[in-house]
Short mmCIF file of C-alpha atoms in Angstrom, two decimals:
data_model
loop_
_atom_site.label_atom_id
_atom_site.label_comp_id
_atom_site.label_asym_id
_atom_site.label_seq_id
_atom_site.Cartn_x
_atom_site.Cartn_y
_atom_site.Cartn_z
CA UNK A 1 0.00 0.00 0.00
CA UNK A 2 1.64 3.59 -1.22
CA UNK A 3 0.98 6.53 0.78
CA UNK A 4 0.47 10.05 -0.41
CA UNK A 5 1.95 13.16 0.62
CA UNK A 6 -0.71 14.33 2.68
CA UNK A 7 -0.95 11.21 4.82
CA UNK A 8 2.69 11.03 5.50
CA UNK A 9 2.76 14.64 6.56
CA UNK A 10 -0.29 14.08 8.68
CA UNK A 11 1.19 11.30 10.40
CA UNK A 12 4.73 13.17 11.06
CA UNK A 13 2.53 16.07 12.86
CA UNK A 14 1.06 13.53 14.94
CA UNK A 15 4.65 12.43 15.79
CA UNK A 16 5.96 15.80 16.27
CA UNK A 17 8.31 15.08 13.31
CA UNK A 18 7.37 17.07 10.62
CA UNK A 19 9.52 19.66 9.00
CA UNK A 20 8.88 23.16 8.68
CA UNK A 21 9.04 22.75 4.51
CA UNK A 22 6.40 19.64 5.29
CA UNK A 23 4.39 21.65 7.51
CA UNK A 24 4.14 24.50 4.89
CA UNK A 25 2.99 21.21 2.49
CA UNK A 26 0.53 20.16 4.76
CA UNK A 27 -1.37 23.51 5.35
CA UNK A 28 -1.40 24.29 1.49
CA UNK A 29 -2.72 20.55 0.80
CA UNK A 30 -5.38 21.25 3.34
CA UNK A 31 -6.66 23.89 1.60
CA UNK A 32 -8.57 21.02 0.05
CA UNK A 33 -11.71 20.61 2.24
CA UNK A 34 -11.97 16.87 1.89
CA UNK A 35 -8.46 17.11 3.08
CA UNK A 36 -9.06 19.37 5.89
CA UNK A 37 -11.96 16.83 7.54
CA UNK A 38 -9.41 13.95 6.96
CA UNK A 39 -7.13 15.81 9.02
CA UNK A 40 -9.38 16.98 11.35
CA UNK A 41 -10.87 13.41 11.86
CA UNK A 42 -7.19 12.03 12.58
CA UNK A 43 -6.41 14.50 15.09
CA UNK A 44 -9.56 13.67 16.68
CA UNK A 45 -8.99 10.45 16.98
CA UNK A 46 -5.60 10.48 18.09
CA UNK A 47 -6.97 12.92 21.22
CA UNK A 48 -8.99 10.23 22.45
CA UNK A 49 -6.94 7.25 21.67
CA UNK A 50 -4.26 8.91 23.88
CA UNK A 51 -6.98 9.71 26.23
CA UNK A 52 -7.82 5.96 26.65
CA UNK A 53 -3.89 5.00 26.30
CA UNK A 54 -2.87 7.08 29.52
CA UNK A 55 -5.23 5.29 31.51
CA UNK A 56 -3.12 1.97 30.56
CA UNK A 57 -1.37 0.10 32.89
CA UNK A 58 1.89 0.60 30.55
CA UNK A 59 4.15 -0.43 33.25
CA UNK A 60 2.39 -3.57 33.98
CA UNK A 61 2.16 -4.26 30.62
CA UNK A 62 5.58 -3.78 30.08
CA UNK A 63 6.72 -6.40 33.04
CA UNK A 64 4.19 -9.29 31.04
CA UNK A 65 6.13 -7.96 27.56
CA UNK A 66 9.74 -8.54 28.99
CA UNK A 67 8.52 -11.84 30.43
CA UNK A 68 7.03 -12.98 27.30
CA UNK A 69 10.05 -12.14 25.02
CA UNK A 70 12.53 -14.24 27.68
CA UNK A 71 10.40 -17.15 27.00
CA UNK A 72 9.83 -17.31 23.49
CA UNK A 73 13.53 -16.80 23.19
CA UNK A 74 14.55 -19.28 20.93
CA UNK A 75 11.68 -18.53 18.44
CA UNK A 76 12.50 -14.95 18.28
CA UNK A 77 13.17 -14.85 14.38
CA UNK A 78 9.76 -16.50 13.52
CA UNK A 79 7.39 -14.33 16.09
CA UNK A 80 9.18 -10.90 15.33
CA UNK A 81 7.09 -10.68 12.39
CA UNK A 82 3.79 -12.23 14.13
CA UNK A 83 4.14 -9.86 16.82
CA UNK A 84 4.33 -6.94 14.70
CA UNK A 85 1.79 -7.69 12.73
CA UNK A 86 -0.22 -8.41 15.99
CA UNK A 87 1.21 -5.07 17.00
CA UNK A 88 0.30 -3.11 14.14
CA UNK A 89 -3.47 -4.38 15.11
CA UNK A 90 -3.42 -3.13 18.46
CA UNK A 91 -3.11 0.36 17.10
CA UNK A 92 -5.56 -0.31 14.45
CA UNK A 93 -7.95 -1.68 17.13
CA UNK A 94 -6.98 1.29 19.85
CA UNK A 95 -7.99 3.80 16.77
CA UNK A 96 -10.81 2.06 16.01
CA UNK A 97 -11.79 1.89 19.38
CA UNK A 98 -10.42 5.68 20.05
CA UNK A 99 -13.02 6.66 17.26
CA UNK A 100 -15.74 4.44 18.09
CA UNK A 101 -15.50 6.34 21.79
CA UNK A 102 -15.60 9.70 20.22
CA UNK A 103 -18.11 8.69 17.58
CA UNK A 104 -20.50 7.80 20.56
CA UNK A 105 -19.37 10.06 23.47
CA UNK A 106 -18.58 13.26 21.80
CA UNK A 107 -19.94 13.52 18.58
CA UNK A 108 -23.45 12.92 19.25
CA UNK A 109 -23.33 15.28 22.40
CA UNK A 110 -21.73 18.36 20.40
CA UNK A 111 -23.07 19.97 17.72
CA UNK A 112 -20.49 21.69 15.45
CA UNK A 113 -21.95 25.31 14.40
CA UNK A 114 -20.91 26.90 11.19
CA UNK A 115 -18.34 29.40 11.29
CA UNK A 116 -19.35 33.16 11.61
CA UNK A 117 -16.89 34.52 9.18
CA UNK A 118 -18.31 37.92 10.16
CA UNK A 119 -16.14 37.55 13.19
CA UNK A 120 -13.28 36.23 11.60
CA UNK A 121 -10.42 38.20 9.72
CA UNK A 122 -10.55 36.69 6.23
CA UNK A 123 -8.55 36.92 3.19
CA UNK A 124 -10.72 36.22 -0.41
CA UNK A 125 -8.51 35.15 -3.21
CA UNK A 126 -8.41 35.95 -6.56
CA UNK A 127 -10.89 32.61 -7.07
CA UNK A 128 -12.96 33.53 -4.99
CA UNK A 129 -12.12 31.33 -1.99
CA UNK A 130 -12.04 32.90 1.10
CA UNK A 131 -9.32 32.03 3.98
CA UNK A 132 -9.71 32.86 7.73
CA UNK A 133 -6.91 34.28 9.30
CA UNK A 134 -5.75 33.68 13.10
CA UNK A 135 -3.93 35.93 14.66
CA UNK A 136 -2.27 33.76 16.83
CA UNK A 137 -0.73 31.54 14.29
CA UNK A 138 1.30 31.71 10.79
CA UNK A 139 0.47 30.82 7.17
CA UNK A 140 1.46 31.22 3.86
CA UNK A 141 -0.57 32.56 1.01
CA UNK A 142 0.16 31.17 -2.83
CA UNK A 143 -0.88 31.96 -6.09
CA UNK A 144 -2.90 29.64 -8.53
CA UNK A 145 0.27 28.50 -9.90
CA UNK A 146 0.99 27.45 -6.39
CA UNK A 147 3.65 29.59 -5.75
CA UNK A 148 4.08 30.93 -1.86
CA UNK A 149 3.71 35.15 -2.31
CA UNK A 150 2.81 36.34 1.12
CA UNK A 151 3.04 35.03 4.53
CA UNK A 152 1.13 36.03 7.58
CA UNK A 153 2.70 36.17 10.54
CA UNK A 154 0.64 37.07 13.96
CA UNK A 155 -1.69 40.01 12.92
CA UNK A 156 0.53 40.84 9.87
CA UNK A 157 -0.10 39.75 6.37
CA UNK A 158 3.34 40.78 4.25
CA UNK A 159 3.98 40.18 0.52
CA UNK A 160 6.70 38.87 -1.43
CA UNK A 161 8.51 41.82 -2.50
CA UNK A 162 8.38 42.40 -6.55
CA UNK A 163 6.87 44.84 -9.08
CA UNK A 164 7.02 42.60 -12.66
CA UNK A 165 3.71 41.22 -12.59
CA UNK A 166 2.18 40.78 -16.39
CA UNK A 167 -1.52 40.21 -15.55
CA UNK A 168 -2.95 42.28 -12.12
CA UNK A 169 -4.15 39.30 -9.61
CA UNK A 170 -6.20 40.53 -6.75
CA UNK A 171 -7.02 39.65 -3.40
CA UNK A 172 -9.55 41.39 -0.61
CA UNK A 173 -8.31 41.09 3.57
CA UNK A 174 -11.25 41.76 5.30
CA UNK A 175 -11.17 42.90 9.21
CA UNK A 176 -14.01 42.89 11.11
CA UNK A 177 -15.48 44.54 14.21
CA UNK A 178 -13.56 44.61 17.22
CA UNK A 179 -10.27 44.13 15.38
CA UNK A 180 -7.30 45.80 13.92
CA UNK A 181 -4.92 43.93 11.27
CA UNK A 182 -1.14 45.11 8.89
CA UNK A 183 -0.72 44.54 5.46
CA UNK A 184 2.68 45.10 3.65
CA UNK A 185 2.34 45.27 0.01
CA UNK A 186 4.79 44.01 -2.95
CA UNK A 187 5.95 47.51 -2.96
CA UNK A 188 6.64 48.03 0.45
CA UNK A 189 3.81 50.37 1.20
CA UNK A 190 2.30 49.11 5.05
CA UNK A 191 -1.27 49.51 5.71
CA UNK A 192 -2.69 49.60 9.30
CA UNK A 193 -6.21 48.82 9.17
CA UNK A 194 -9.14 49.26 11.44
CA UNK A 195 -11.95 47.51 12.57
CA UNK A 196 -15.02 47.52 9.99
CA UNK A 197 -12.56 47.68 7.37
CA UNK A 198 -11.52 45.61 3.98
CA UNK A 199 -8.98 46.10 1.26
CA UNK A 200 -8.79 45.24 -2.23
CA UNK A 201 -4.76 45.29 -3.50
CA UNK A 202 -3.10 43.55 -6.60
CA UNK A 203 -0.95 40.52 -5.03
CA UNK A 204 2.03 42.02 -7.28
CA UNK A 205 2.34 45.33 -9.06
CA UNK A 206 3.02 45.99 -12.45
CA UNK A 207 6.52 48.14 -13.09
CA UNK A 208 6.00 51.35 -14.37
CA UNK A 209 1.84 51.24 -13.76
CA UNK A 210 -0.18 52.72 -11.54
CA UNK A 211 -0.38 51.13 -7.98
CA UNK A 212 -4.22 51.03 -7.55
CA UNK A 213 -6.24 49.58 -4.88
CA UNK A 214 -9.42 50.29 -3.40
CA UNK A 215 -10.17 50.31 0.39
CA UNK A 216 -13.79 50.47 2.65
CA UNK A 217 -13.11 51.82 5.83
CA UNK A 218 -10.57 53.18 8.06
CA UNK A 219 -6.96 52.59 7.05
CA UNK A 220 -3.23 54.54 7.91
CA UNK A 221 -0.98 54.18 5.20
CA UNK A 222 2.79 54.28 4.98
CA UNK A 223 3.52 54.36 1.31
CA UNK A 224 6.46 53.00 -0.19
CA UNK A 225 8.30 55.48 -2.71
CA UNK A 226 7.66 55.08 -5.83
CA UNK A 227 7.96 56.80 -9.94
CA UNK A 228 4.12 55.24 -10.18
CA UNK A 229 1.36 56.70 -8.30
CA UNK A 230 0.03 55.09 -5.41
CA UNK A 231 -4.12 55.99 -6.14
CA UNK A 232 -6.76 54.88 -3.02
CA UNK A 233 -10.24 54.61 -4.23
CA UNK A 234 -12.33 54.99 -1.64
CA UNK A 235 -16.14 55.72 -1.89
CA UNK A 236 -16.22 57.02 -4.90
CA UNK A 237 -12.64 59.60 -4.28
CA UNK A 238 -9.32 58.74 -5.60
CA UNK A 239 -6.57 60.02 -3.42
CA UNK A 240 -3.19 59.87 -5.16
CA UNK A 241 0.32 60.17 -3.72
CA UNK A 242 3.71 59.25 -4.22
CA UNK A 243 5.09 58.34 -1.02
CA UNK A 244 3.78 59.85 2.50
CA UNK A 245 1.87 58.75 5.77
CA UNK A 246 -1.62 59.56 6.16
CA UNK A 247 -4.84 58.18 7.54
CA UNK A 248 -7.83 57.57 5.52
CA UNK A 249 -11.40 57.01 6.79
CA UNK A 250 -14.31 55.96 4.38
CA UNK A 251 -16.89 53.86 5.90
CA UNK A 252 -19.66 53.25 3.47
CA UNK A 253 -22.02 54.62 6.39
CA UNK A 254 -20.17 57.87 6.63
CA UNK A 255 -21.62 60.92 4.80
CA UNK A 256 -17.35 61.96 4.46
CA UNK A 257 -14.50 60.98 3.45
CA UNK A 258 -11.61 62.30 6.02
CA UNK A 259 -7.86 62.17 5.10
CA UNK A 260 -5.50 63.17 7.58
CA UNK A 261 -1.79 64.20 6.13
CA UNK A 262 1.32 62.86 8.28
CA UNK A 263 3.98 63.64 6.01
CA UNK A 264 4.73 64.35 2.16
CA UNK A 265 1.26 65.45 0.10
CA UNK A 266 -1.50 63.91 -1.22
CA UNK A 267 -3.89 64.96 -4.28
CA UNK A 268 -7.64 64.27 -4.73
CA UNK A 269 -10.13 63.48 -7.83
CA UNK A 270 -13.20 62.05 -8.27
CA UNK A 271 -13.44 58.36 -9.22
CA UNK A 272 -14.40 58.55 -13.03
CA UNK A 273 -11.94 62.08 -13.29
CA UNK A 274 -8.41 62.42 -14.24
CA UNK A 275 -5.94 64.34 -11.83
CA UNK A 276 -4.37 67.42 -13.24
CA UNK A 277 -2.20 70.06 -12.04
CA UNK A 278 -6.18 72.11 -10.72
CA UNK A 279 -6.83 69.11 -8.41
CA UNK A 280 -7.00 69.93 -4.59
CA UNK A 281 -3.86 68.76 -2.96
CA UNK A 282 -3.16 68.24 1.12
CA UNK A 283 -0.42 69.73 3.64
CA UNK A 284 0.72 68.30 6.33
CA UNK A 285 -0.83 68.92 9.61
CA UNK A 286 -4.03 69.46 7.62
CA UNK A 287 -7.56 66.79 7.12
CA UNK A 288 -9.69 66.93 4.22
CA UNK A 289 -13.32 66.21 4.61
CA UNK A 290 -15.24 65.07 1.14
CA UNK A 291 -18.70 65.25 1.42
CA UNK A 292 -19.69 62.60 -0.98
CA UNK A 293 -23.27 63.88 -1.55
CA UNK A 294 -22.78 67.13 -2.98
CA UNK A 295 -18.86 66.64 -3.84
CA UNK A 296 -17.69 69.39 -1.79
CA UNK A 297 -14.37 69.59 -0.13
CA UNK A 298 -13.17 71.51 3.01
CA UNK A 299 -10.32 71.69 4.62
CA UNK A 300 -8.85 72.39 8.47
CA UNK A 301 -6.00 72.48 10.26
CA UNK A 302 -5.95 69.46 12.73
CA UNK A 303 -4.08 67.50 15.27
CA UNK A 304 -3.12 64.91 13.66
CA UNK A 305 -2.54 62.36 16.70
CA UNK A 306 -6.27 62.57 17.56
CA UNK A 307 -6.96 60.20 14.25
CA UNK A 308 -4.12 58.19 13.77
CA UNK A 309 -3.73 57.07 17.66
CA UNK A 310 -6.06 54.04 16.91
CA UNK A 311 -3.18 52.31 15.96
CA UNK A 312 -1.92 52.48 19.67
CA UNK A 313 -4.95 51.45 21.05
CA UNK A 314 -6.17 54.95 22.23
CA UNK A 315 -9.90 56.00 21.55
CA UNK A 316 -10.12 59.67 21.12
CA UNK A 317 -13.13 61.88 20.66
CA UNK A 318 -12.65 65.84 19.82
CA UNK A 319 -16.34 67.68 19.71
CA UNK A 320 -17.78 64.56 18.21
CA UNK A 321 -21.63 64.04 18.17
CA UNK A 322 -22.52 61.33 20.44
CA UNK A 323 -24.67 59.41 17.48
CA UNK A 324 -21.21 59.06 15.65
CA UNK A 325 -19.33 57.79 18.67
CA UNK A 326 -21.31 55.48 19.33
CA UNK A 327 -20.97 54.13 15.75
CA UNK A 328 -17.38 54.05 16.35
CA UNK A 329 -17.72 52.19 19.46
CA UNK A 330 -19.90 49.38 17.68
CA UNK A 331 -16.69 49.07 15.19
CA UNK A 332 -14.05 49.34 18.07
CA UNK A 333 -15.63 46.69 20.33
CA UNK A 334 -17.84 44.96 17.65
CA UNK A 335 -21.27 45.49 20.08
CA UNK A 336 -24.59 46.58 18.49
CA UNK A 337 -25.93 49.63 19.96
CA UNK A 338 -29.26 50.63 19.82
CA UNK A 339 -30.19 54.67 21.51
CA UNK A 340 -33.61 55.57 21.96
CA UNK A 341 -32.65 58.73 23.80
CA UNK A 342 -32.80 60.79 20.80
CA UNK A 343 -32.04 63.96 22.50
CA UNK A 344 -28.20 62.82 23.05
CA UNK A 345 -27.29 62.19 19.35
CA UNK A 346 -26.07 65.73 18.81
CA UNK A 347 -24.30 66.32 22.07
CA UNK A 348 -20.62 67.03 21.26
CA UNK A 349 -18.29 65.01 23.82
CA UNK A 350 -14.61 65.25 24.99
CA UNK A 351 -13.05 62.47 25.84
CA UNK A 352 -10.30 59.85 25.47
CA UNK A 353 -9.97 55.54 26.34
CA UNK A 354 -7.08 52.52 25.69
CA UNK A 355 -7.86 49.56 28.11
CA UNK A 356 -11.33 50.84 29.00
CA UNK A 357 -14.15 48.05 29.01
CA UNK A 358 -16.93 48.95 26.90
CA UNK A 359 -19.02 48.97 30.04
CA UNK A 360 -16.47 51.36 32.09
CA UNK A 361 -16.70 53.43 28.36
CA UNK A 362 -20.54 54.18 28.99
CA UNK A 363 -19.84 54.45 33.13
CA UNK A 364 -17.78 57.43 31.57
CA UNK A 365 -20.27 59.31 29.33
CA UNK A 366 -23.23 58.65 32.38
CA UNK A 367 -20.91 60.82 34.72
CA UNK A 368 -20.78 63.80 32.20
CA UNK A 369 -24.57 62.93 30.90
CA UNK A 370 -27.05 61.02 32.77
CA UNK A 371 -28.32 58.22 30.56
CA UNK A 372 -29.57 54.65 31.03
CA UNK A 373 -27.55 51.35 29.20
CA UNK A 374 -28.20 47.76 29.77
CA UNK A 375 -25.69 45.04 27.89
CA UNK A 376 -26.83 41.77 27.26
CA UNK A 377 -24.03 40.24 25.27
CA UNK A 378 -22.67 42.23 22.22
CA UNK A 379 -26.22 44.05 22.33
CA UNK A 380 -26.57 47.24 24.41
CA UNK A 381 -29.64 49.42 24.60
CA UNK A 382 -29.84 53.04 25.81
CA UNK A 383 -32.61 54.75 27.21
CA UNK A 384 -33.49 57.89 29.20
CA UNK A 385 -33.21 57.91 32.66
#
């Protein structure tokens, strides 16, 4: 009986003798989902067959063993192979048994739920297949020609540096509420983005082209310098730069589009325009608000830690109306708020959080503005008092 990849692999991860160059095999081969359940159904059963194993008597067993062997001394030659093969059927029968035991004691009592992929941070390839992405581990990310581009490592998602592409191939990260994820493009340029948010990026640039991608949400960028223009679409606004830090906030709920300038400049034209030397370009030091409706731009001098300090972990509100905190805080701590004290939503409020507990957040806002908020879960309700 031959053996394929796959299975070997599997079996040197349950011996804790895989390579890192199998292990990288193994993860791409169970990309497969009939591959996946295989795996998943071995690693189940080897749980509970070592479950039932460490209740053995080994050394016992081991004492009857040793005495056996001494006395069947002289046929040693002809029982080797017996025994193994009798062996070998132990650990068939202790698997079969392991999975009969899980069959009947575990399966039946759990039910496995479908994954909410709305709380996951996913990554939807060029095919259309979509990845989940845990923070808390590392993967690779290949091509259709199987080729390894990108690899993620903890909440960081960095691509293979190169700018030769012939055809554009594109994938979408998507991050949802309550979390933050990096992305380093082929280029170089780093994206931070924040919770609510997805991108849409080529997996490898063309040289001498236009580096294009399109983003929904709230993202800082740190773009790599470059002879091509770097061009964000984002709801329905192109902002084009060459190589400067800047945060950009377009959530599809949002009647604006905000950029904040770090560093270096950044110009602005509408999706289905051209830029030209008469398009409205950004300082430093300096946000531009684009209010999509009626295409008017303003813009105002700003301090520019108040929106980029997300990245730290810091929550800050300057003069904000409480309705559009509070959509904030449904992105920052992925809760579902629902206000029926109307006569708060255009109350401007002051105020600044980092470790704060969504709870001790609306503790906070109570002391400055008596209000009434139950949770129940990721649901909270406020009311009048």
């Amino acid at each position: 009986m031959s053996f394929s990849d796959f299975e070997l692999n599997t079996a040197k991860f349950l011996s804790r003798s895989i390579s890192s160059t199998e292990l990288d095999a193994l993860q791409k081969a169970m990309e497969n989902e009939v591959n996946h359940n295989v795996f998943k159904s071995f690693t189940e059963i080897e749980f509970v067959t070592r479950h039932l194993m460490s209740k053995y008597d080994k050394e016992a067993a081991k004492k009857n063993l040793i005495k056996k062997i001494k006395s069947d001394k002289r046929e040693v030659k002809v029982l080797f192979i017996k025994r193994l093969f009798n062996y070998a059927a132990i650990i068939l029968l202790g698997l079969g048994l392991g999975y009969f035991y899980w069959n009947h004691n575990f399966a039946n009592s759990i039910k496995i739920k479908p994954q909410n992929l709305e709380d996951e941070i996913t990554l939807t390839l060029s095919d259309g297949s979509v990845k989940t992405i845990s923070e808390a581990n590392e993967a690779s990310v290949y091509d259709q020609k199987g080729d390894r581009v990108g690899l993620q490592q903890g909440n960081q998602l960095v691509y293979k540096k190169g700018n030769t592409a012939e055809e554009l191939i594109y994938n979408t990260l998507t991050v949802p509420y309550g979390k933050k994820f990096a992305l380093v493009l082929s280029d170089g340029t780093k994206v931070h983005l924040n919770s609510g948010s997805s991108i849409k990026y080529p997996v490898e640039f063309k040289n001498n082209h236009e580096r294009k991608i399109h983003l929904i949400g709230e993202g800082y960028f740190d773009v790599a310098k470059n002879e091509s223009p770097f061009v964000i679409t984002a709801n329905h606004l192109n902002v084009r730069v060459l190589g400067t830090q800047f945060n950009l906030s377009a959530y599809p709920e949002d009647e604006t589009v905000r950029t904040v300038l770090v560093e270096g400049s950044v110009g602005f034209f509408e999706e289905r325009e051209k830029f030209t030397s008469e398009s409205p370009v950004l300082d430093p030091g300096y946000m531009a608000i684009w209010e999509r409706n009626i295409k008017k731009m303003e813009f105002k001098e700003v301090n520019t830690e108040l929106y980029t300090d997300w990245m730290n972990g810091r929550i800050i509100f300057s003069h904000m109306p409480f309705e559009d905190i509070l959509k904030k805080l449904e992105r920052i701590y992925n809760v579902e708020i629902t206000n029926s004290y109307e006569q708060l939503n255009q109350v401007k409020f002051n105020a600044s959080f980092d470790t704060e507990t969504i709870n001790q957040v609306f503790e906070a806002f109570n002391k400055n503005y008596p209000l009434k908020f139950t949770i129940d879960g990721r649901k909270i309700e406020i009311t009048q008092p």
